[in-house]
Amino acid sequence: MGFKIEFEGGTARVWRATDDGATAETRDYDPSLYVGGHVAALRDLRTALRDDPKVAGTGFERWHHRLRSRDPVETLRIDLERVGEVRTLAREILGLHGDSHPPGTFRLFNVDFSPGFRYCVETRTDPTPARPLSTLRIDLGLADRSDGDVSALALDGDPAAPGTDAERAALRALAERLHADDPDVLVLSSGRLVPLLFERADTLGLDGFRLGRRPGWTKLAGANTVESYGRIGHSPARYDVPGRVIVDRSNSFLWDVAGLPGLVDLVERSRKPLQEAGWASIGNVLTAVQIREALARDVLVPREKRHPEGFKDIDTLQAADRGGFTFDPDVGLHEDVVEVDFASLYPSIMCEYNVSPDTVCCDCHADRADVPGLGYSVCDRRGFLADVLEPIVADRAAFKRRRLKWILVSCFGYQGYRNSKFGRIECHEAINAFAREILLDARDTLEAGGWRVLHGIVDSLWVTPRESDPTPIPDLTDRVTADAGIRLEHEADFEWICFVPTGDGRDGALTEYFGKVDGRDAFKLRGIEARQRSTPAFVADVQRDLLRALDRHRAPEPVCDRLQRAIGRLERGNVDPADLVIRKRVSKPPAAYTCRTRTVAALERLAARGIDRYPGQDVRYVVADDECDSADRVRLPVESIDRYDAGFYADLLTRACESVVAPLGWDRDRVRRYLRDTDDVGLSAFE
Amino acid sequence: MRSTPDVTAPDLSAGLTLLHSPGPRSGAFYRLVGDALADARGRVEWVDARNAASTYALRAVAPSRALDGVRVARAFTAYQHHELVRRVVRRVSPRTDLVVAPNVASLYTDDDVPGHEADRLLSSTLATLAELAAARSLPVLVTAGASGDDATATVAAHADAEIECAGTPLGVAFEADGYRPRGYWREGYWQTTLPYWVDLLGVAPGSVGRPRPEPDLEPRPERDPGSRAATEG
């Protein structure tokens, strides 16, 4: 039970939470990596490493190198003096030592573990805290931080030193609070506060200032730009203080979705210590859970995935390449609609149908065609993914927790992801094939029960009665559940629902719809502007207002009347600029932008204030004059905003209106024509 | 007289042939492959990278009968690619007619392989393919598919033959030693060249051995029954 692990030289310092604080224990620790290859080459390597000062010891052990392997293989274990040198040695083995052998001779295992996680899995230490952890939130605004001024420091949301603007007072208040409350976790608005606070304390001559339970701080990693699933993200530098966990809120997806109790739950499942779980992505936590399961099965974790897919004929390739099933949505407004969803469809397939990298296309049942449409076999032996996912699926059924849902969703994606340690294309294909089959069977059952399918995507179906007295939905969901072995849930009843056409108006957009929930004053929205993160609050509010107009009148004209009214407010300057803020993600460094976009204008204004934004971070701005191609095109929320471009925002409103009336057959031109031809706003605009 | 030209791309001979194609999934590559598949009677082993084995593209250029013998495996990392090439060596049999490896160097330039390791792996992959081609007298067709000149040069160093191709206003034009284009493939129809008509109908006296011809929009073939018989013989 050590909730925080730190490394110094060849030792690990393990912090345990006690009733009255925390205590540290220092232990010797030699981390290990493993090398596979033919035994003669491994013996050469062992000899070559004898005098390497990084190496503490070596030995031969038998391990599985793949999930599907039947017999363990002789493998060279190399113990290191320091955890920070694992990757260095790995590089040397491949380069320096590997050069005298054909490429690919040495295969490395257990290389890319984060240090705390490595310690926990290698020494079987449970990083779950022994008691609830106490936290202290420390915030400083972006502008103050870039100015290096800590006087406005806030502790748990309140000014540290109210009534004064002295930095010294703020730092003293922080030090007193740390001493009095002795928090286990410091939740920082940005990790960069760590060096800043120490630097200011030093400059102002505050002796003995500390954030940790011992003096000092360290920088664990520098900032860098990372790419994940094709999306650019910014990973800020990571800092550490002794005895306390740092959570950097600017870089913790999981803190946002799960909070401290959720993070601790993930610590328990993944064996990643809290600080590492805090900055991990969902995929990273999932990988940790998989690594634990693999090691428990005596399977080592390859440094890189070498195992390729099998050779396929063109027909199989084509069948396997199809993704999840979709029915083309029936564009328009439909009344009396029911939505049914499979609960955790893809993870449930992995559990119920035993689909896993080690079971699909197994040699022992090669004559069987278990996967529909593909003819792959699925082994009877219990699969790796079922063991990984079953506890999560079972828990989610009870709690429907968001963070668990994310893990489950990622697990499917990871099967097809090129660098996933335990992914396998055939497994990904088999899951899709089962999912398609299950959705098609469900459609057949619903149609036979007197319902018409309006739309279906991946794990959800929308149906409306086809006849006057159809079989009740609960009877049909029970029947489908029994057939599929996966629960089909009655998700929602809609008084009406609209499926939105694609931009060219020819087809239905797969993931854009909105509907009025039956019996409640609530709408469910997907894909349209009010759901998009970049949409300004004013535009989102107006779009919801348009939805209410549609709900009352079920016709496009009254909706456009409301639009007309909102545009009038804009043009009269009656909208608070704070409600017009647009949020955009920076996708590349400022120098890489070749067009003078609004984002570039915002970046320039930020730079003028000494604030850098990196790819993956957000910029927020209000459009002041869209015709202008200098930095004057926008204003920042921190500036006093003297004007906004009413024409630009009117255009955004018109687009938002188009989404609402497009299902009724009105496109943007039709909306504009109506606005032009209607001088008098109809009565419905004033309801 | 044949009504349509049936050959426009160079025939592939035994050995490692590098097609310099303008993009990772260029029309020129599919044209060449389509012809080679149509000629193949036995098995074709295809080591794929960057999704060149799109079933849509393959069905567009080759009749389904020609695809029956094709076996595809896709690599997503350099390590997988290297492993697949080693497997192809074990899979090739006397029935194998062709090995195809589009974008053969491409995955080795990805960030997730350290440069030193990537260079060694790529050289080993290419040497394996070249040796396979030589030992089995088998055509092996590759494109480099790498953005950097270095990787392309590495591929070229292992290749027995190279085919240039370029987009021209008349379609894709191939160029290789001992090959003169007889047609330019365009979207849906053929733009013929003089050599095509020469092949089909014969050569005008005195015209043999002239430099690579410019494509001719309105061919005016010479009719000389004597040399026609000679070229068809």
Short mmCIF file of C-alpha atoms in Angstrom, two decimals, chain B residues 79-203:
data_model
loop_
_atom_site.label_atom_id
_atom_site.label_comp_id
_atom_site.label_asym_id
_atom_site.label_seq_id
_atom_site.Cartn_x
_atom_site.Cartn_y
_atom_site.Cartn_z
CA TYR B 79 8.25 -4.51 -37.56
CA GLN B 80 5.12 -6.12 -38.92
CA HIS B 81 6.18 -5.36 -42.45
CA HIS B 82 9.55 -6.97 -41.95
CA GLU B 83 7.88 -9.99 -40.38
CA LEU B 84 5.42 -10.31 -43.29
CA VAL B 85 8.23 -10.24 -45.85
CA ARG B 86 9.93 -13.07 -43.99
CA ARG B 87 6.66 -15.00 -44.06
CA VAL B 88 6.26 -14.46 -47.78
CA VAL B 89 9.54 -16.28 -48.29
CA ARG B 90 8.00 -19.33 -46.62
CA ARG B 91 4.71 -18.97 -48.50
CA VAL B 92 6.15 -18.71 -52.02
CA SER B 93 5.83 -21.93 -54.00
CA PRO B 94 6.32 -22.95 -57.63
CA ARG B 95 2.72 -21.87 -58.16
CA THR B 96 3.53 -18.29 -57.16
CA ASP B 97 3.53 -15.88 -60.11
CA LEU B 98 4.10 -12.55 -58.49
CA VAL B 99 4.91 -10.79 -55.22
CA VAL B 100 3.67 -7.23 -54.71
CA ALA B 101 4.85 -4.90 -51.94
CA PRO B 102 3.55 -1.36 -52.40
CA ASN B 103 5.00 1.45 -50.26
CA VAL B 104 7.74 -0.93 -49.23
CA ALA B 105 9.85 1.68 -47.42
CA SER B 106 7.04 3.78 -46.07
CA LEU B 107 6.49 2.32 -42.60
CA TYR B 108 10.23 2.41 -41.88
CA THR B 109 10.15 6.21 -41.88
CA ASP B 110 7.53 6.38 -39.11
CA ASP B 111 8.47 7.97 -35.80
CA ASP B 112 7.90 4.83 -33.79
CA VAL B 113 10.97 3.06 -35.16
CA PRO B 114 14.36 4.44 -34.10
CA GLY B 115 16.28 5.55 -37.22
CA HIS B 116 19.17 3.16 -36.80
CA GLU B 117 16.88 0.17 -36.35
CA ALA B 118 14.67 1.30 -39.24
CA ASP B 119 17.61 1.45 -41.64
CA ARG B 120 18.76 -2.05 -40.76
CA LEU B 121 15.24 -3.48 -40.93
CA LEU B 122 14.54 -1.87 -44.30
CA SER B 123 17.79 -3.10 -45.82
CA SER B 124 17.06 -6.58 -44.56
CA THR B 125 13.51 -6.46 -45.94
CA LEU B 126 14.72 -5.35 -49.37
CA ALA B 127 17.57 -7.86 -49.49
CA THR B 128 15.08 -10.60 -48.62
CA LEU B 129 12.75 -9.57 -51.43
CA ALA B 130 15.59 -9.28 -53.96
CA GLU B 131 17.00 -12.67 -53.01
CA LEU B 132 13.56 -14.21 -53.16
CA ALA B 133 13.07 -12.80 -56.67
CA ALA B 134 16.44 -14.11 -57.81
CA ALA B 135 16.23 -17.52 -56.21
CA ARG B 136 12.73 -18.23 -57.51
CA SER B 137 13.00 -16.31 -60.81
CA LEU B 138 9.96 -14.45 -59.69
CA PRO B 139 8.78 -10.92 -60.46
CA VAL B 140 8.59 -8.82 -57.31
CA LEU B 141 6.97 -5.41 -57.79
CA VAL B 142 7.49 -2.65 -55.23
CA THR B 143 6.90 1.05 -54.93
CA ALA B 144 8.96 3.00 -52.42
CA GLY B 145 6.13 5.05 -50.99
CA ALA B 146 8.52 7.00 -48.79
CA SER B 147 8.65 10.75 -48.69
CA GLY B 148 12.41 10.94 -48.20
CA ASP B 149 14.87 10.47 -51.05
CA ASP B 150 17.13 8.34 -48.84
CA ALA B 151 14.60 5.56 -48.43
CA THR B 152 13.79 5.61 -52.15
CA ALA B 153 17.49 5.38 -52.95
CA THR B 154 17.80 2.39 -50.62
CA VAL B 155 14.99 0.66 -52.47
CA ALA B 156 16.51 1.52 -55.85
CA ALA B 157 19.86 0.09 -54.73
CA HIS B 158 18.23 -3.31 -54.26
CA ALA B 159 16.11 -3.18 -57.43
CA ASP B 160 16.97 -5.09 -60.61
CA ALA B 161 14.83 -2.81 -62.77
CA GLU B 162 13.12 0.51 -62.42
CA ILE B 163 10.04 1.87 -64.10
CA GLU B 164 9.44 5.58 -64.22
CA CYS B 165 6.01 6.87 -64.65
CA ALA B 166 4.69 10.33 -64.94
CA GLY B 167 1.35 11.96 -65.22
CA THR B 168 1.11 13.57 -68.65
CA PRO B 169 -1.75 15.53 -70.12
CA LEU B 170 -2.62 12.31 -71.90
CA GLY B 171 -2.62 10.04 -68.87
CA VAL B 172 -0.01 8.00 -67.07
CA ALA B 173 3.14 7.29 -69.07
CA PHE B 174 5.53 4.50 -68.11
CA GLU B 175 9.20 4.47 -68.93
CA ALA B 176 11.58 1.60 -68.45
CA ASP B 177 14.66 0.15 -70.10
CA GLY B 178 13.63 -1.79 -73.18
CA TYR B 179 10.07 -0.60 -72.95
CA ARG B 180 8.30 1.89 -75.14
CA PRO B 181 4.82 2.91 -74.17
CA ARG B 182 2.10 1.92 -76.53
CA GLY B 183 -0.72 3.63 -74.77
CA TYR B 184 -1.53 5.96 -71.96
CA TRP B 185 -4.12 4.85 -69.56
CA ARG B 186 -6.67 7.49 -68.72
CA GLU B 187 -9.84 7.48 -66.75
CA GLY B 188 -11.96 5.03 -68.72
CA TYR B 189 -10.30 5.01 -72.15
CA TRP B 190 -7.02 4.57 -73.94
CA GLN B 191 -4.85 7.19 -75.47
CA THR B 192 -2.72 5.32 -77.96
CA THR B 193 0.79 6.18 -79.06
CA LEU B 194 2.68 5.52 -82.27
CA PRO B 195 4.45 2.43 -80.91
CA TYR B 196 1.05 0.88 -80.24
CA TRP B 197 0.04 1.26 -83.85
CA VAL B 198 3.47 0.21 -84.93
CA ASP B 199 3.11 -2.93 -82.86
CA LEU B 200 -0.31 -3.59 -84.20
CA LEU B 201 0.17 -2.74 -87.83
CA GLY B 202 3.83 -2.64 -88.54
CA VAL B 203 6.66 -0.20 -88.81
#
